[in-house]
Coordinates of C-alpha atoms and ligand atoms in Angstrom, one line a residue:
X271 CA -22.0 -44.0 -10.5
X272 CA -21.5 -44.7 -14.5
X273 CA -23.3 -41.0 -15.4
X274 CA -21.7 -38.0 -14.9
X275 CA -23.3 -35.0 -13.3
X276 CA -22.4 -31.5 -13.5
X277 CA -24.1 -29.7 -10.9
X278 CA -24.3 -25.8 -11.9
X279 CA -24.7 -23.0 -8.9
X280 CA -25.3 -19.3 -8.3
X281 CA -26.7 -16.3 -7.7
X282 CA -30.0 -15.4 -9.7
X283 CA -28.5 -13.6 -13.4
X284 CA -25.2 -14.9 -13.6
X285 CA -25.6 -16.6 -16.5
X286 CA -26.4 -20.9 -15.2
X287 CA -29.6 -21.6 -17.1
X288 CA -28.1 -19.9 -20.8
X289 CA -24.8 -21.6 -20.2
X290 CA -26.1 -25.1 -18.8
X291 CA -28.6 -25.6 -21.2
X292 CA -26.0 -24.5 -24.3
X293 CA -23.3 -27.1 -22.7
X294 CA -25.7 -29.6 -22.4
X295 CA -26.3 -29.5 -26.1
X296 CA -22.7 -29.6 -26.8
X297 CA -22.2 -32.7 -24.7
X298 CA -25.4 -34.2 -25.4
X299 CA -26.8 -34.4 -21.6
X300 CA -29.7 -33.5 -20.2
X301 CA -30.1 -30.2 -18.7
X302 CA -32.6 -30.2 -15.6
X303 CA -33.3 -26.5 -14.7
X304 CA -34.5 -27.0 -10.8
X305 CA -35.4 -23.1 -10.3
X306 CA -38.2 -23.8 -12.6
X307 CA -39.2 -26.1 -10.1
X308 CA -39.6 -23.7 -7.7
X309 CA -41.2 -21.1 -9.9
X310 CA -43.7 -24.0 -10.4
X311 CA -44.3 -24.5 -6.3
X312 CA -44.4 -20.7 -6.1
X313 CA -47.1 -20.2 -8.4
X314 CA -49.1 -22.9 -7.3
X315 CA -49.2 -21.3 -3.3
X316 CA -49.8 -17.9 -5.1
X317 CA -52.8 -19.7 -6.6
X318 CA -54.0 -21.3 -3.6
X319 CA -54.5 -17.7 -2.0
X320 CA -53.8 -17.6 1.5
X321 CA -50.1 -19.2 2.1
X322 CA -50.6 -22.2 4.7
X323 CA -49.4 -20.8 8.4
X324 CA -48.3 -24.2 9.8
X325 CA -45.7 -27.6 9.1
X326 CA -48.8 -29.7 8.4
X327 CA -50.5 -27.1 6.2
X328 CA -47.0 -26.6 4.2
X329 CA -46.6 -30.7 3.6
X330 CA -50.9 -30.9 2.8
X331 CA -50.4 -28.1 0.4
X332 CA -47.2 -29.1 -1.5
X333 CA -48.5 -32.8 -1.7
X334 CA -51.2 -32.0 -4.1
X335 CA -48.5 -29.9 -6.4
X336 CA -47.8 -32.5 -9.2
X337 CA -44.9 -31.2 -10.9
X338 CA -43.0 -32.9 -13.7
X339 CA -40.9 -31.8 -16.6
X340 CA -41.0 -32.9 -20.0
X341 CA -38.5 -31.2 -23.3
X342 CA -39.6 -29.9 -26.3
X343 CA -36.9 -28.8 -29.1
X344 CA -34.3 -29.8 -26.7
X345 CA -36.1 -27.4 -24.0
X346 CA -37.2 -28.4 -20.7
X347 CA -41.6 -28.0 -20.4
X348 CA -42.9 -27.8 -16.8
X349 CA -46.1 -29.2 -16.2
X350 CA -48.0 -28.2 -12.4
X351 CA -50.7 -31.1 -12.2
X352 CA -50.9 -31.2 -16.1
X353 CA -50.9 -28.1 -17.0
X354 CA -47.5 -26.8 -19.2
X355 CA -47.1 -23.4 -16.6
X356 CA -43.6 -22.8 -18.2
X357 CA -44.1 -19.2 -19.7
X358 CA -46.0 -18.4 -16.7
X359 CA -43.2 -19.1 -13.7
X360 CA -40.8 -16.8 -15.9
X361 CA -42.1 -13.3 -14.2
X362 CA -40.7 -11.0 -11.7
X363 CA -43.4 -12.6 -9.2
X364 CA -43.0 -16.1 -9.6
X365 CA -39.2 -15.7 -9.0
X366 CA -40.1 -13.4 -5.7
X367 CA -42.8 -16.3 -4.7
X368 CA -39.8 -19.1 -5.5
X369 CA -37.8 -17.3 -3.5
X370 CA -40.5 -17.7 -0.6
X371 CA -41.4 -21.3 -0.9
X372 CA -37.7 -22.9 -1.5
X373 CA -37.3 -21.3 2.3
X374 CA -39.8 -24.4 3.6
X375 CA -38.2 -27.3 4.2
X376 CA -41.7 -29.6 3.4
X377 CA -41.1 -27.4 -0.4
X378 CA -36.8 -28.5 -1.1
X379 CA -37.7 -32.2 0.6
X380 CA -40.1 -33.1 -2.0
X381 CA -38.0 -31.1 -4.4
X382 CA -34.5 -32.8 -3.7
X383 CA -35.9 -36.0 -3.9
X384 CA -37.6 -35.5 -7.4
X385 CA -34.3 -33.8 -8.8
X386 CA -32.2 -36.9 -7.4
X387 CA -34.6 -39.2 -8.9
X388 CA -34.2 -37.8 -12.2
X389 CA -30.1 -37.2 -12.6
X390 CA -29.9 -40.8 -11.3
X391 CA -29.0 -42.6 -14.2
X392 CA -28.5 -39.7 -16.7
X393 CA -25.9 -37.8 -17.8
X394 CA -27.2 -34.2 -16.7
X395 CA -26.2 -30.8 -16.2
X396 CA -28.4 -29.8 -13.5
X397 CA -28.4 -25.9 -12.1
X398 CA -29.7 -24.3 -9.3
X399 CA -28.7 -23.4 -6.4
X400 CA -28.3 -26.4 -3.7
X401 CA -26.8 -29.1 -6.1
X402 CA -23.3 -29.5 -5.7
X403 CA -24.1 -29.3 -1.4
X404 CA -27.0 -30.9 -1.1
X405 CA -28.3 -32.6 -4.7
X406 CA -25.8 -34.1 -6.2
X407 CA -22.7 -34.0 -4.1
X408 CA -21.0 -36.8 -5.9
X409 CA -21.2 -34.9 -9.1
X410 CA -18.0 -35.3 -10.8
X411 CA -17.8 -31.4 -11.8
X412 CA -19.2 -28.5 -10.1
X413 CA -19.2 -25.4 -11.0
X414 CA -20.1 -21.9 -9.0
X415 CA -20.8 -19.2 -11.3
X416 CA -21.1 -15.6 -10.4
X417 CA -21.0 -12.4 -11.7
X418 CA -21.3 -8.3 -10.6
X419 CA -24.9 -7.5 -9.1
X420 CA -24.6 -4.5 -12.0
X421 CA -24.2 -6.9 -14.6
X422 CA -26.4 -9.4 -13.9
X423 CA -29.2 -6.5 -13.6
X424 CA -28.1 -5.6 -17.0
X425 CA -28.7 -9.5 -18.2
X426 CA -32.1 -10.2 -16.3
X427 CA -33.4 -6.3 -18.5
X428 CA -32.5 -7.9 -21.5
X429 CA -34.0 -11.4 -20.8
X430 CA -37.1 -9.9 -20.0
X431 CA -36.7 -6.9 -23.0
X432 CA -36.4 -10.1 -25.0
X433 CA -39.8 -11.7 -24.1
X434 CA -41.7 -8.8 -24.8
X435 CA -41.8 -7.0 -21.1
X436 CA -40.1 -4.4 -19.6
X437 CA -38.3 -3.3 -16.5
X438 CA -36.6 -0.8 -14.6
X439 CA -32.6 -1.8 -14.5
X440 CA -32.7 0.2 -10.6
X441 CA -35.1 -1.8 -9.6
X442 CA -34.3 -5.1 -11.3
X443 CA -30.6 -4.6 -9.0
X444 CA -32.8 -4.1 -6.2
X445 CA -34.5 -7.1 -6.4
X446 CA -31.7 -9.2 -7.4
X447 CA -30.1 -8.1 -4.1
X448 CA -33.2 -8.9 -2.5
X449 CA -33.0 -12.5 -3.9
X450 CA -29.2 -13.0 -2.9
X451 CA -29.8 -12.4 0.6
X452 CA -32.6 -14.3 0.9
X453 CA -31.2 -16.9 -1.1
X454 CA -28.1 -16.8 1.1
X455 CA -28.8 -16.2 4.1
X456 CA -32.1 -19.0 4.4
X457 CA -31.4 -21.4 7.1
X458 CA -32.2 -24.3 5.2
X459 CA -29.6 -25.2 2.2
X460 CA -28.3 -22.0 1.3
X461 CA -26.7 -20.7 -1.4
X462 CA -22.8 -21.5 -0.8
X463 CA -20.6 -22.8 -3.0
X464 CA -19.4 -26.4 -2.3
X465 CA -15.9 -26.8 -0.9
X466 CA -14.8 -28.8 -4.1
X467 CA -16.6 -26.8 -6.7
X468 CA -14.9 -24.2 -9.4
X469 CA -15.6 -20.6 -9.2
X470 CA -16.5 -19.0 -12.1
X471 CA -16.8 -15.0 -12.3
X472 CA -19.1 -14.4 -16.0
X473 CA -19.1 -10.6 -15.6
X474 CA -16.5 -10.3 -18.6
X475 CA -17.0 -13.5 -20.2
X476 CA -19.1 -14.5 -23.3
X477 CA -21.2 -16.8 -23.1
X478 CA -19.6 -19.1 -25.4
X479 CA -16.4 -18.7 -23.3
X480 CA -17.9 -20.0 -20.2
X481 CA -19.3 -22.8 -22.1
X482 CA -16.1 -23.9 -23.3
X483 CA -14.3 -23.8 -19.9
X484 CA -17.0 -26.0 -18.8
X485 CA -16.7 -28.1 -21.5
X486 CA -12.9 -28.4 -21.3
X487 CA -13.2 -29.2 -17.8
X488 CA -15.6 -32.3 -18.5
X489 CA -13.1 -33.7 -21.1
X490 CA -10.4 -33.3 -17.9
X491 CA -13.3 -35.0 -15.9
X492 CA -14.5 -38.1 -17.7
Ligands
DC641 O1 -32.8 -19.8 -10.7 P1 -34.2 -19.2 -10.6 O2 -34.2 -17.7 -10.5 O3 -35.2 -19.7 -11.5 O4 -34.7 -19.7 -9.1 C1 -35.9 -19.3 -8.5 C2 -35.8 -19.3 -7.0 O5 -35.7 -20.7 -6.5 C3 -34.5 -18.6 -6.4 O6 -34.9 -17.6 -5.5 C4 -33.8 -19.6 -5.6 C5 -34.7 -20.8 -5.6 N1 -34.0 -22.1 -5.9 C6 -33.5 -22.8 -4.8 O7 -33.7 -22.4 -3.7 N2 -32.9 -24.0 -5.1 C7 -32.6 -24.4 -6.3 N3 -32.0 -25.5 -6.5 C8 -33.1 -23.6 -7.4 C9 -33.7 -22.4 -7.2

């Protein structure tokens, strides 16, 4: 393998997509966000209506999802069978729907293969939350990052505060706890950190300060 990967996990709100996407301009990779991905499958079984009830209905269903990514400005554009759905997988709902597909194993098949197809020959820093288990685990550097429920709550308010919407911080917790155990506790790929990854704890760290750790830690790499 002559590219180097950096495979980013973690719980939803500590920080990955801001910090990935800000490193990967720094070191010139590409940065592959793979929760959009399933924001994108989410949305698309939201649209369908009625969620398919068996294995066969699952793999018919996700088969006619075409998703593929594209960057504009340096930011990654997802497109669900042509259509650029990227502002609309960023709500409350899409991320509860994500949640509910990246459970099927039909959903992260099709997904794991696409994601692997694309860091192949690249250098990428790719986040999520299976990539340094089950993505990429060659990557040369991984990384778990984390942070305090509280603070991550606080984050996901502003994100959203930021865009124009609004939200209730008690609620936005809620949810995020919702989303960890789900996350967590699915029986296919989990979220776990890998046995060789770093953990990083953001809840007191700038932004820019987590970058540079993970840059420092690719110039150790390489
Ligand atoms: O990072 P995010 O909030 O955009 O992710 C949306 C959902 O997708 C989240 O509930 C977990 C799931 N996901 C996953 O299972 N595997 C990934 N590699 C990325 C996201």
């Amino acid at each position: 393998m002559s590219n180097f990967q950096i495979a980013i996990d973690g719980p939803a709100g500590a920080g990955k997509s801001t910090i990935a996407k800000i490193a990967a301009k720094k070191l010139g990779y590409i940065y592959i966000d793979t929760g959009a991905m399933y924001r994108t499958v989410g949305l698309f079984f939201d649209r369908h209506g009625e969620w398919p009830d068996s294995h066969e209905k699952i793999k018919e269903l996700v088969d006619k999802a075409d998703i593929s990514i594209d960057y504009e400005n340096g930011e990654q554009v997802i497109f669900l069978n042509g259509e650029n759905v990227s502002a609309q997988i960023r709500t409350q709902e899409a991320g509860a729907s994500a949640s509910k597909v990246s459970k099927l194993p039909e959903v992260r098949e099709k997904m794991v293969e696409f994601q692997q197809k694309l860091a192949g020959t690249k250098n990428v820093i790719m986040d999520g939350r299976d990539i340094g288990t089950v993505v990429l685990p060659n990557a040369q550097l991984k990384i778990f990052l984390t942070a305090d429920v509280s603070v991550r709550a606080k984050r996901r308010l502003l994100q959203l505060e930021e865009k124009g919407m609004s939200g209730d911080i008690a609620q936005i917790e809620e949810e995020i706890r919702a989303r960890d155990t789900q996350d967590m506790t699915r029986s296919v790929s989990p979220l776990k950190q890998a046995d060789d990854a770093i953990l990083l704890d953001t809840s007191d760290k700038t932004i820019d300060e987590v970058v540079d750790i993970i840059v420092k830690l690719q110039k150790e790499r390489i």
